Short mmCIF file of C-alpha atoms in Angstrom, two decimals:
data_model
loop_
_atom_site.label_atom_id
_atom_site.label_comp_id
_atom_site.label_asym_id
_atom_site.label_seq_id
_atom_site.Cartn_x
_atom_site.Cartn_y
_atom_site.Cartn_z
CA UNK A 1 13.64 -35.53 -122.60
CA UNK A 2 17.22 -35.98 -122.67
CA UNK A 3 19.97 -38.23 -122.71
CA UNK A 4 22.01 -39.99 -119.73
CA UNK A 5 24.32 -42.99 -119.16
CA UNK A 6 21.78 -44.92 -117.11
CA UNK A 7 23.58 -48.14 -114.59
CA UNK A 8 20.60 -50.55 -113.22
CA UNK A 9 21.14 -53.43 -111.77
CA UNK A 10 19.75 -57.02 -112.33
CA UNK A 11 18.43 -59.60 -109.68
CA UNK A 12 21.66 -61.20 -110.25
CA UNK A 13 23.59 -58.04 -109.15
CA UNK A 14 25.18 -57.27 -112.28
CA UNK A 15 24.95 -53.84 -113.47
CA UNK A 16 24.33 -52.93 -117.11
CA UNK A 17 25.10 -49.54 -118.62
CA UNK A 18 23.20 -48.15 -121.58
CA UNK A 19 22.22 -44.46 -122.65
CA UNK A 20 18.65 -43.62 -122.13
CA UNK A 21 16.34 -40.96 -122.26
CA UNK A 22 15.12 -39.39 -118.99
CA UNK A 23 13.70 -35.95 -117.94
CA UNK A 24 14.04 -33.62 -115.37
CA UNK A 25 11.49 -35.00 -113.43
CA UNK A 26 13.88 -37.78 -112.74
CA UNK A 27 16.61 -35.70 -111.69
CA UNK A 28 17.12 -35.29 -107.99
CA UNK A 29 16.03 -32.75 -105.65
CA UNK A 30 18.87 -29.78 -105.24
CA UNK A 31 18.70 -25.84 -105.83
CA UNK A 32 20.70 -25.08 -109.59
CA UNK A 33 20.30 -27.74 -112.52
CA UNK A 34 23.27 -27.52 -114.52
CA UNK A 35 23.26 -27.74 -118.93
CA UNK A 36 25.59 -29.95 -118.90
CA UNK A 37 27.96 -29.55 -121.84
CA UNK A 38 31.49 -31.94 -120.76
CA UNK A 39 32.46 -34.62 -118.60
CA UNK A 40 35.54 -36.96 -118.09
CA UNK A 41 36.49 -40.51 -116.93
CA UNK A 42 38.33 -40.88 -113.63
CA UNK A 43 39.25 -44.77 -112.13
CA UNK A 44 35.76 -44.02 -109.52
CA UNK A 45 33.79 -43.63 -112.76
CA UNK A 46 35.17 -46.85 -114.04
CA UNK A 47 34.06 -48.47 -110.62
CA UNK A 48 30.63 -47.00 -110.67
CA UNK A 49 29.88 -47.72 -114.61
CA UNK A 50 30.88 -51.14 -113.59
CA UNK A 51 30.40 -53.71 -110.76
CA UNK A 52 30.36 -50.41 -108.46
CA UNK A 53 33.36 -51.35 -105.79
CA UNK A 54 30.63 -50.20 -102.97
CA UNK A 55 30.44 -46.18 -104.19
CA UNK A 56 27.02 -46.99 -105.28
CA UNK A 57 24.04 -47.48 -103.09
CA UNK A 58 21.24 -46.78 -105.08
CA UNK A 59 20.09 -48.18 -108.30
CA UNK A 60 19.25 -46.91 -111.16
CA UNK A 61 21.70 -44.35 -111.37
CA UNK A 62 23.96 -42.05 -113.17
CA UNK A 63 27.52 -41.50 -112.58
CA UNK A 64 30.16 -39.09 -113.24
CA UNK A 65 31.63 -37.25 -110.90
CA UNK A 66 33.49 -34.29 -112.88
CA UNK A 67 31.27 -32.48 -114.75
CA UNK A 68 30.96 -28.64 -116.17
CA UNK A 69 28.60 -26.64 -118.32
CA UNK A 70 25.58 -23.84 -117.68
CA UNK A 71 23.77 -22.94 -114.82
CA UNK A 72 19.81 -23.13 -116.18
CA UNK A 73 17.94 -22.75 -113.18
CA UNK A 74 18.84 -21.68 -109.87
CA UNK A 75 17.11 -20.90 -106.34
CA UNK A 76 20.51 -19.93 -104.36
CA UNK A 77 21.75 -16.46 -105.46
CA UNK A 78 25.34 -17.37 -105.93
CA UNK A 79 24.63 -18.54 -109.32
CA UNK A 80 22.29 -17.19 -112.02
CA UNK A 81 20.97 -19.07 -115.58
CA UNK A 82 24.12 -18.47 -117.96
CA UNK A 83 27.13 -18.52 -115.53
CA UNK A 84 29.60 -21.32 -116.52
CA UNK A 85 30.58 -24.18 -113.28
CA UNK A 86 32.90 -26.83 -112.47
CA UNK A 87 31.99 -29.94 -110.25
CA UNK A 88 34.31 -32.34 -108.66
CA UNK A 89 33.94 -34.63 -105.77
CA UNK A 90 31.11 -34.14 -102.85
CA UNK A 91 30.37 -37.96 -104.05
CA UNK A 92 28.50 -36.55 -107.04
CA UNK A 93 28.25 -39.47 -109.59
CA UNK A 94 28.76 -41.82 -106.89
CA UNK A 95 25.76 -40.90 -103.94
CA UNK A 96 24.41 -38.36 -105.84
CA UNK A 97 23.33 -38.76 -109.57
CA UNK A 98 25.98 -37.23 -111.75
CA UNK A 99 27.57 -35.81 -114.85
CA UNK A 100 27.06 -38.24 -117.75
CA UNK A 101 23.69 -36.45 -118.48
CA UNK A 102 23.09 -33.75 -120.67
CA UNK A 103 21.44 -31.99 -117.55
CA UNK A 104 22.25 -32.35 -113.74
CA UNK A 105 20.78 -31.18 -110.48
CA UNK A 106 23.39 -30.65 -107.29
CA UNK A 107 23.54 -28.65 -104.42
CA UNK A 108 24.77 -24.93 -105.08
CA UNK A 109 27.36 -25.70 -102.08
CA UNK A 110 29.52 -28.29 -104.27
CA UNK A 111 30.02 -25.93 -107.77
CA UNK A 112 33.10 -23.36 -108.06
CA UNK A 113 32.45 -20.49 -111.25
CA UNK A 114 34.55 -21.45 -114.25
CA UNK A 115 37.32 -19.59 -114.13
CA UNK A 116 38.55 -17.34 -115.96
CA UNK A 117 40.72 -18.76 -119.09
CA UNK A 118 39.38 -21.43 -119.30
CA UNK A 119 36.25 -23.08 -121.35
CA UNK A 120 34.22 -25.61 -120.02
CA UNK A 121 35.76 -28.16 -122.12
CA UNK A 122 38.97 -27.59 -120.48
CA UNK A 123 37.98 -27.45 -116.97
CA UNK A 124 37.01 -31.33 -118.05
CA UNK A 125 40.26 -32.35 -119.37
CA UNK A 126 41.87 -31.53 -116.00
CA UNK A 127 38.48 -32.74 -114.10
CA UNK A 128 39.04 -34.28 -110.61
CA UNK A 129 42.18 -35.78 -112.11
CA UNK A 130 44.22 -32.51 -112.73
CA UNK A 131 42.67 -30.99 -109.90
CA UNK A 132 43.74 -33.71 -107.70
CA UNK A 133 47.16 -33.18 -109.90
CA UNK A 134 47.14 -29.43 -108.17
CA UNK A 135 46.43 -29.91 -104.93
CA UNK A 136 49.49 -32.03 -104.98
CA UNK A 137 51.43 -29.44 -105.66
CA UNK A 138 50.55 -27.02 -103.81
CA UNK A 139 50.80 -29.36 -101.07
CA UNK A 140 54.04 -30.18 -101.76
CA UNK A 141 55.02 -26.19 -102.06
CA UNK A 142 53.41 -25.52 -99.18
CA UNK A 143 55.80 -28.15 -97.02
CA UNK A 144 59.20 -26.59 -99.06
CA UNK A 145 59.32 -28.05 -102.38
CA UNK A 146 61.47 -25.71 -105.00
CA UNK A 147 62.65 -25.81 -108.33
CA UNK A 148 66.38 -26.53 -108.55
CA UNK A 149 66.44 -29.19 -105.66
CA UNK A 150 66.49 -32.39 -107.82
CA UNK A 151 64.18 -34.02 -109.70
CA UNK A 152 60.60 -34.48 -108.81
CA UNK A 153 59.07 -38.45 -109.54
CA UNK A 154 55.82 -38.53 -110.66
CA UNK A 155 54.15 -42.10 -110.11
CA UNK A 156 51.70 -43.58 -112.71
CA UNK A 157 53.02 -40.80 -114.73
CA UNK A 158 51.03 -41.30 -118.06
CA UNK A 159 47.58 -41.59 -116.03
CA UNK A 160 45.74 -38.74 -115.27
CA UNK A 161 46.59 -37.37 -112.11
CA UNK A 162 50.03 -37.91 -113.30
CA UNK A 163 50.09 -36.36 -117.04
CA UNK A 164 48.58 -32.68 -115.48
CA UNK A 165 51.16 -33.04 -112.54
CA UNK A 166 53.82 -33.77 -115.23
CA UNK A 167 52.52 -30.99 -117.35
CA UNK A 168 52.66 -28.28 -114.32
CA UNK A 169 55.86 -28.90 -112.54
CA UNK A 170 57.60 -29.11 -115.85
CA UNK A 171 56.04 -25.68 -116.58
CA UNK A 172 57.00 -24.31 -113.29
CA UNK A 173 61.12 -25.63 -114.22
CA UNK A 174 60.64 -28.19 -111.75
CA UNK A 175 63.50 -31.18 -113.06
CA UNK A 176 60.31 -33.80 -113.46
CA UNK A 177 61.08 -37.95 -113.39
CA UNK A 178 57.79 -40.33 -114.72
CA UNK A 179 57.56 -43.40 -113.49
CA UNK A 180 55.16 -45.57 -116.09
CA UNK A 181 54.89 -49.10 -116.81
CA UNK A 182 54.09 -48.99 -120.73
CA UNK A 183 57.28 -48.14 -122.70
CA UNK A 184 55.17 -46.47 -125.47
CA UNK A 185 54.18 -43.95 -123.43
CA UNK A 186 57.89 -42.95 -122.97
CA UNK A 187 57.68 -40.42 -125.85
CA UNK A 188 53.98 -38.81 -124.52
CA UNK A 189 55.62 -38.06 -121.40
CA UNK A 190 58.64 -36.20 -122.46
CA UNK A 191 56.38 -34.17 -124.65
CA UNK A 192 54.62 -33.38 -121.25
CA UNK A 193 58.05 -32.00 -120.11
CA UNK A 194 59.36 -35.14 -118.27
CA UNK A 195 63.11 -35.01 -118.60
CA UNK A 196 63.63 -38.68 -117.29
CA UNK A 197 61.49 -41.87 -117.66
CA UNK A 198 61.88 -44.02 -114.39
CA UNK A 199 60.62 -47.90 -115.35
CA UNK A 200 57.99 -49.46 -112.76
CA UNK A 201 59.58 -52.48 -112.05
CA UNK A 202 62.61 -50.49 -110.99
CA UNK A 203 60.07 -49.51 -107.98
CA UNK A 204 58.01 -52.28 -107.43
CA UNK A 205 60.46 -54.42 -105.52
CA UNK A 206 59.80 -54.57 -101.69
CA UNK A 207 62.65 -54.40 -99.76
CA UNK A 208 64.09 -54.25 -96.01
CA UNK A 209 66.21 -51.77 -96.42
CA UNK A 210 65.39 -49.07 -94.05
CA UNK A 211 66.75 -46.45 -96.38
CA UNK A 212 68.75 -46.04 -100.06
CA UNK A 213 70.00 -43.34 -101.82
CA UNK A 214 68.54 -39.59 -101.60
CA UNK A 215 67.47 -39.18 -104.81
CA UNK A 216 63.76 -37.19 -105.26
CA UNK A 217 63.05 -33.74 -104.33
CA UNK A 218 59.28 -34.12 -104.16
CA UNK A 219 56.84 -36.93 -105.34
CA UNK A 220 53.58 -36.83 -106.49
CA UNK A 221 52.12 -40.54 -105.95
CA UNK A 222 49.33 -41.92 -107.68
CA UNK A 223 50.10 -45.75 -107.08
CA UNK A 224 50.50 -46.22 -103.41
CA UNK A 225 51.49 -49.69 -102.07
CA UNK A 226 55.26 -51.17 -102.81
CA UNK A 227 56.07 -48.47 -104.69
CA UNK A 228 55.18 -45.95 -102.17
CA UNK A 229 57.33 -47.92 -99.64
CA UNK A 230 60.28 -48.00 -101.82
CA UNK A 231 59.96 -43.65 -102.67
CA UNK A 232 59.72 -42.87 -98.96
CA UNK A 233 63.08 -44.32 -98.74
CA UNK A 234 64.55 -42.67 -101.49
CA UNK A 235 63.50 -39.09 -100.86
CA UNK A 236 66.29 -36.57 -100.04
CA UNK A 237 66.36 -34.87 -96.49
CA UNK A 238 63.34 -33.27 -95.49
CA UNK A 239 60.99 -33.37 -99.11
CA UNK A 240 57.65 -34.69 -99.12
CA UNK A 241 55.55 -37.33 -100.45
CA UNK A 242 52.12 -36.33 -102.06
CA UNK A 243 50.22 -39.43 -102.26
CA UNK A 244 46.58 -39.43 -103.95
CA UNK A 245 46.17 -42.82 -105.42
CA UNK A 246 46.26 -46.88 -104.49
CA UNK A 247 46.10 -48.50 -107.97
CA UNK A 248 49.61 -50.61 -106.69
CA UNK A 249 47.21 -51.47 -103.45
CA UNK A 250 46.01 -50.07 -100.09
CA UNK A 251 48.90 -51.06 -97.86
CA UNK A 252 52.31 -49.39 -98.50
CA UNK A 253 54.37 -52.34 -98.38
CA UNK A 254 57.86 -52.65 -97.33
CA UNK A 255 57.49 -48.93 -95.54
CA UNK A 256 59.73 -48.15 -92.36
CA UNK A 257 59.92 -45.62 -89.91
CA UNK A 258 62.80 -44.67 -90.54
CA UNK A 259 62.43 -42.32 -93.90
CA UNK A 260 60.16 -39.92 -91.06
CA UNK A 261 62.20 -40.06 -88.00
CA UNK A 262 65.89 -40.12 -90.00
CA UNK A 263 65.32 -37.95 -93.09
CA UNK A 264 62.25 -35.97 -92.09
CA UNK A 265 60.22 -37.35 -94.38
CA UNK A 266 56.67 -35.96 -94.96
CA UNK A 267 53.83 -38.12 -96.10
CA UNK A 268 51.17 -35.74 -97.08
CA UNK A 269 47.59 -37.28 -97.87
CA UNK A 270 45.67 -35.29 -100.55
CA UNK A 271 42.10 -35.71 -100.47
CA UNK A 272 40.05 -34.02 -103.01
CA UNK A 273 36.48 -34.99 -102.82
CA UNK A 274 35.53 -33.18 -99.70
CA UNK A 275 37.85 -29.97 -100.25
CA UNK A 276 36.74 -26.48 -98.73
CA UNK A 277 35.66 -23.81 -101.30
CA UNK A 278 38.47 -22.02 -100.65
CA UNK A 279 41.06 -24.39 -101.76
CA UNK A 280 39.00 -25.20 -104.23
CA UNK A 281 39.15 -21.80 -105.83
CA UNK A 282 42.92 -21.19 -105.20
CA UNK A 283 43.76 -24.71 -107.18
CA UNK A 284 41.35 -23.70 -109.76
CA UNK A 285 42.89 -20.42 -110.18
CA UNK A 286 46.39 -22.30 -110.00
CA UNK A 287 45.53 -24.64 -112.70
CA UNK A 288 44.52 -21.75 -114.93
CA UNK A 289 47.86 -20.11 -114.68
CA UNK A 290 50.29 -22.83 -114.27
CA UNK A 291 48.90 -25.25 -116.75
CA UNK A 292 49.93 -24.92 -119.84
CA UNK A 293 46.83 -25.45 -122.50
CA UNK A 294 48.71 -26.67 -125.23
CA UNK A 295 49.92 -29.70 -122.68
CA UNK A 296 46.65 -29.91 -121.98
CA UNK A 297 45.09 -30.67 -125.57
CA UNK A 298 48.08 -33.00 -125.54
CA UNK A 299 46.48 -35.51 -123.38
CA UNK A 300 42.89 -35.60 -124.69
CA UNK A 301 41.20 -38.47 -125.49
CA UNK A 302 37.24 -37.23 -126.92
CA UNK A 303 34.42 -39.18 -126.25
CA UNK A 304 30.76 -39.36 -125.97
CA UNK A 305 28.34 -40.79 -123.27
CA UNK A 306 27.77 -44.40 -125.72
CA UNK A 307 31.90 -45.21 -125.46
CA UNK A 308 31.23 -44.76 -121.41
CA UNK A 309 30.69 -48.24 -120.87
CA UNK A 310 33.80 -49.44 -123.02
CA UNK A 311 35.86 -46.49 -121.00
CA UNK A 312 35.31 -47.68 -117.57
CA UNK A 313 36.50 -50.84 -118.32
CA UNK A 314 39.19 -49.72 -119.82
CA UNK A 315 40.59 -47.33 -116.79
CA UNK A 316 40.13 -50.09 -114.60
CA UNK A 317 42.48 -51.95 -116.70
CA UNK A 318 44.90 -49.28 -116.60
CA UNK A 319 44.43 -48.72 -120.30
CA UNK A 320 43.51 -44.66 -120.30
CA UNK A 321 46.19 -42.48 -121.31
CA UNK A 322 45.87 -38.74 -120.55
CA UNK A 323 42.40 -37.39 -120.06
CA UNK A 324 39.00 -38.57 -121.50
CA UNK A 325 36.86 -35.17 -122.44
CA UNK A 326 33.43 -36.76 -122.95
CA UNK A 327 31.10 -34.34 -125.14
CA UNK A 328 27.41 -35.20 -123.60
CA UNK A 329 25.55 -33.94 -126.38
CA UNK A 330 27.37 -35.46 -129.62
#
């Protein structure tokens, strides 16, 4: 027996989250069950601890959909018992039961080898977050982007997604601007290597203007919606837009055509639950060199599978700074 972070369901359709002891003969069919040994908290974790925003379809269940540790049994010969692995995405912890268990079972498909330089405790303070964080920027490489250009805004900057792209740009001399709305996190950022603090409000105004000022390089955008609308009419001939998140809403309000078809504007969507192995490998082998560690540790919040509950309310409130490391066996 071991323990998990167990969501059920009552006839009233309210979930309930409690740590319980299951075995393996509850786990789900797959080829390699995983020792797990860390996990992390991303804004779908807080949605599937919680009332479940429609990622879960089956109850009871377990989510967590970062997770890494120790292969312990495994009927695909790409892994053997003792290598170290990394999960993100595939809809593990949302479809499929997940990482807030001291032992998982997945499909060999969806795990990338640790890589190496890093521990397995590290691979979980960037978790989907800073690997989103990544992808970003290669992204936004990929299309042009430079150091030495102008600065680069970084939207819902203290989050996670936005502390690991704060961290790497900075450490790649990239001039970086954070957008947050909490003034204390003003001195957290800058410590990431932000060299200007942008306030929200100064972005969250929808206007008709069908273009201002050139004034970002790049953008890595976790918020979407007004403030989305308002970047793509600030950014300088010919940059990009990176845009990964929709905690300002779904709709980009206040957007024009006219940042694309006047500026050459390029709105690149970054999607990383589904990502090819390939890419996956590449951004893990990025984050290993361009990530600094000691900005790493920075951000880390620890906890254990009993303050999971507590957690996901908490990053649905926008209340998580930095990254949650959550030790499943303390």
């Amino acid at each position: 027996m071991f323990n998990a972070l167990i969501v059920d369901k009552d006839e009233d359709g309210k979930t309930h989250a409690a740590v319980k002891q299951i075995s393996e003969a509850d786990l789900p069919e797959a080829e390699v069950t995983v020792a797990v040994e860390y996990s992390t908290v991303n804004y779908k974790d807080g949605l599937c601890i919680g009332p479940g925003g429609g990622l879960v379809r089956k109850y009871p269940h377990v989510p967590g959909i970062d997770f890494a540790g120790t292969i312990e049994e495994s009927s695909d010969a790409r892994y053997k018992p003792g290598d170290k692995v990394v999960l993100t995405g595939w809809r593990v912890g949302e479809a499929h039961w997940g990482g807030y268990s001291q032992k998982a079972r997945v499909r060999a498909d969806w795990l990338v080898p640790l890589p190496k330089g890093l521990s397995t405790r590290q691979a979980m303070a960037v978790g989907t977050a800073g690997f989103t964080a990544m992808l970003c920027v290669m992204a936004l490489e990929d299309h042009g982007m430079e150091p030495g250009h102008g600065p680069v805004l970084v939207t819902g900057a203290a989050g996670g997604v936005g502390s690991v792209a704060t961290a790497i740009l900075a450490n790649l001399g990239y001039e970086v601007a954070g957008v947050t709305g909490r003034p204390d996190t003003e001195d957290y950022l800058r410590e990431l290597g932000a060299t200007q603090i942008v306030p929200r409000e100064d972005l969250t105004e929808v206007t008709r203007k069908p273009l201002e000022s050139e004034t970002w390089a790049g953008c890595v955008d976790a918020v979407g919606g007004a403030m989305l609308g308002r970047v793509l009419k600030q950014m300088k001939y010919g940059t990009s837009v990176a845009a990964v998140g929709l905690a300002g809403g779904a709709a980009i309000e206040g957007a024009l055509i006219t940042p694309f078809i006047l500026r050459g504007v390029n709105l690149l969507g970054i999607d990383s639950v589904m990502r090819p192995y390939a890419d996956r490998v590449r951004a893990w082998e990025r984050i290993a060199k361009d990530l600094p560690m000691d900005k790493l540790e920075a951000m880390v919040n620890p906890a254990t599978l009993s303050d999971l509950p507590a957690l996901g309310r908490d990053i649905l409130a926008g209340q998580v700074k930095g990254r949650v490391v959550v030790d499943v066996n303390a």
